[in-house]
């Protein structure tokens, strides 16, 4: 069985070793790094399939590292490990391209479940097709959006998956709680705020076609009209 290569950035030596040893018993090949600079170098050398990044690290923090990685790769899944619980920190993490976050202290079993969910979504992406949304072509496997009169726009991993689910349920209500649990792992307040940010981003990227609308059905969810 081929193991999933995972790049783990964690500056707490004991925690890093525990995570590495546990994950390696569960079908993962783990590259452990103790700071952001080493992690960035290993990212370029090792070609991992998923990243698990501690936010508070020496030399280069997890958010800075994720921004740099997203400049080179918009599709690799990123999970943040963080002791931060402020809404703005969580929203920032998702806004710069994170796909999930886990607050310390956490269960290793929960981390494994979240990793596997992200890997499954990535595999789903690779089997999907190109969709016509109004005057746009949405290439889900490549995570791109193109209006007939404009240049190609690159979407983040989470933007692409959210747009995919909105389109699959077009002209129908997309339940807020269901999509939060599916894409964010939980429907708590922090994740709900993050999803609102991503909905706003998608509206801006679809604004060239006035026939496409993403409507907020307060208290229930969203509906894409197209």
Coordinates of C-alpha atoms in Angstrom, one line a residue, residues 9 54 69 98 100 107 162 191 226:
X9 CA 5.7 21.5 11.0
X54 CA 1.7 24.8 13.6
X69 CA 3.3 28.0 -0.3
X98 CA -5.9 27.0 4.8
X100 CA -8.8 23.2 8.1
X107 CA -7.1 14.4 19.8
X162 CA -17.5 25.6 -2.0
X191 CA -16.2 28.2 10.8
X226 CA -28.0 30.8 -12.2

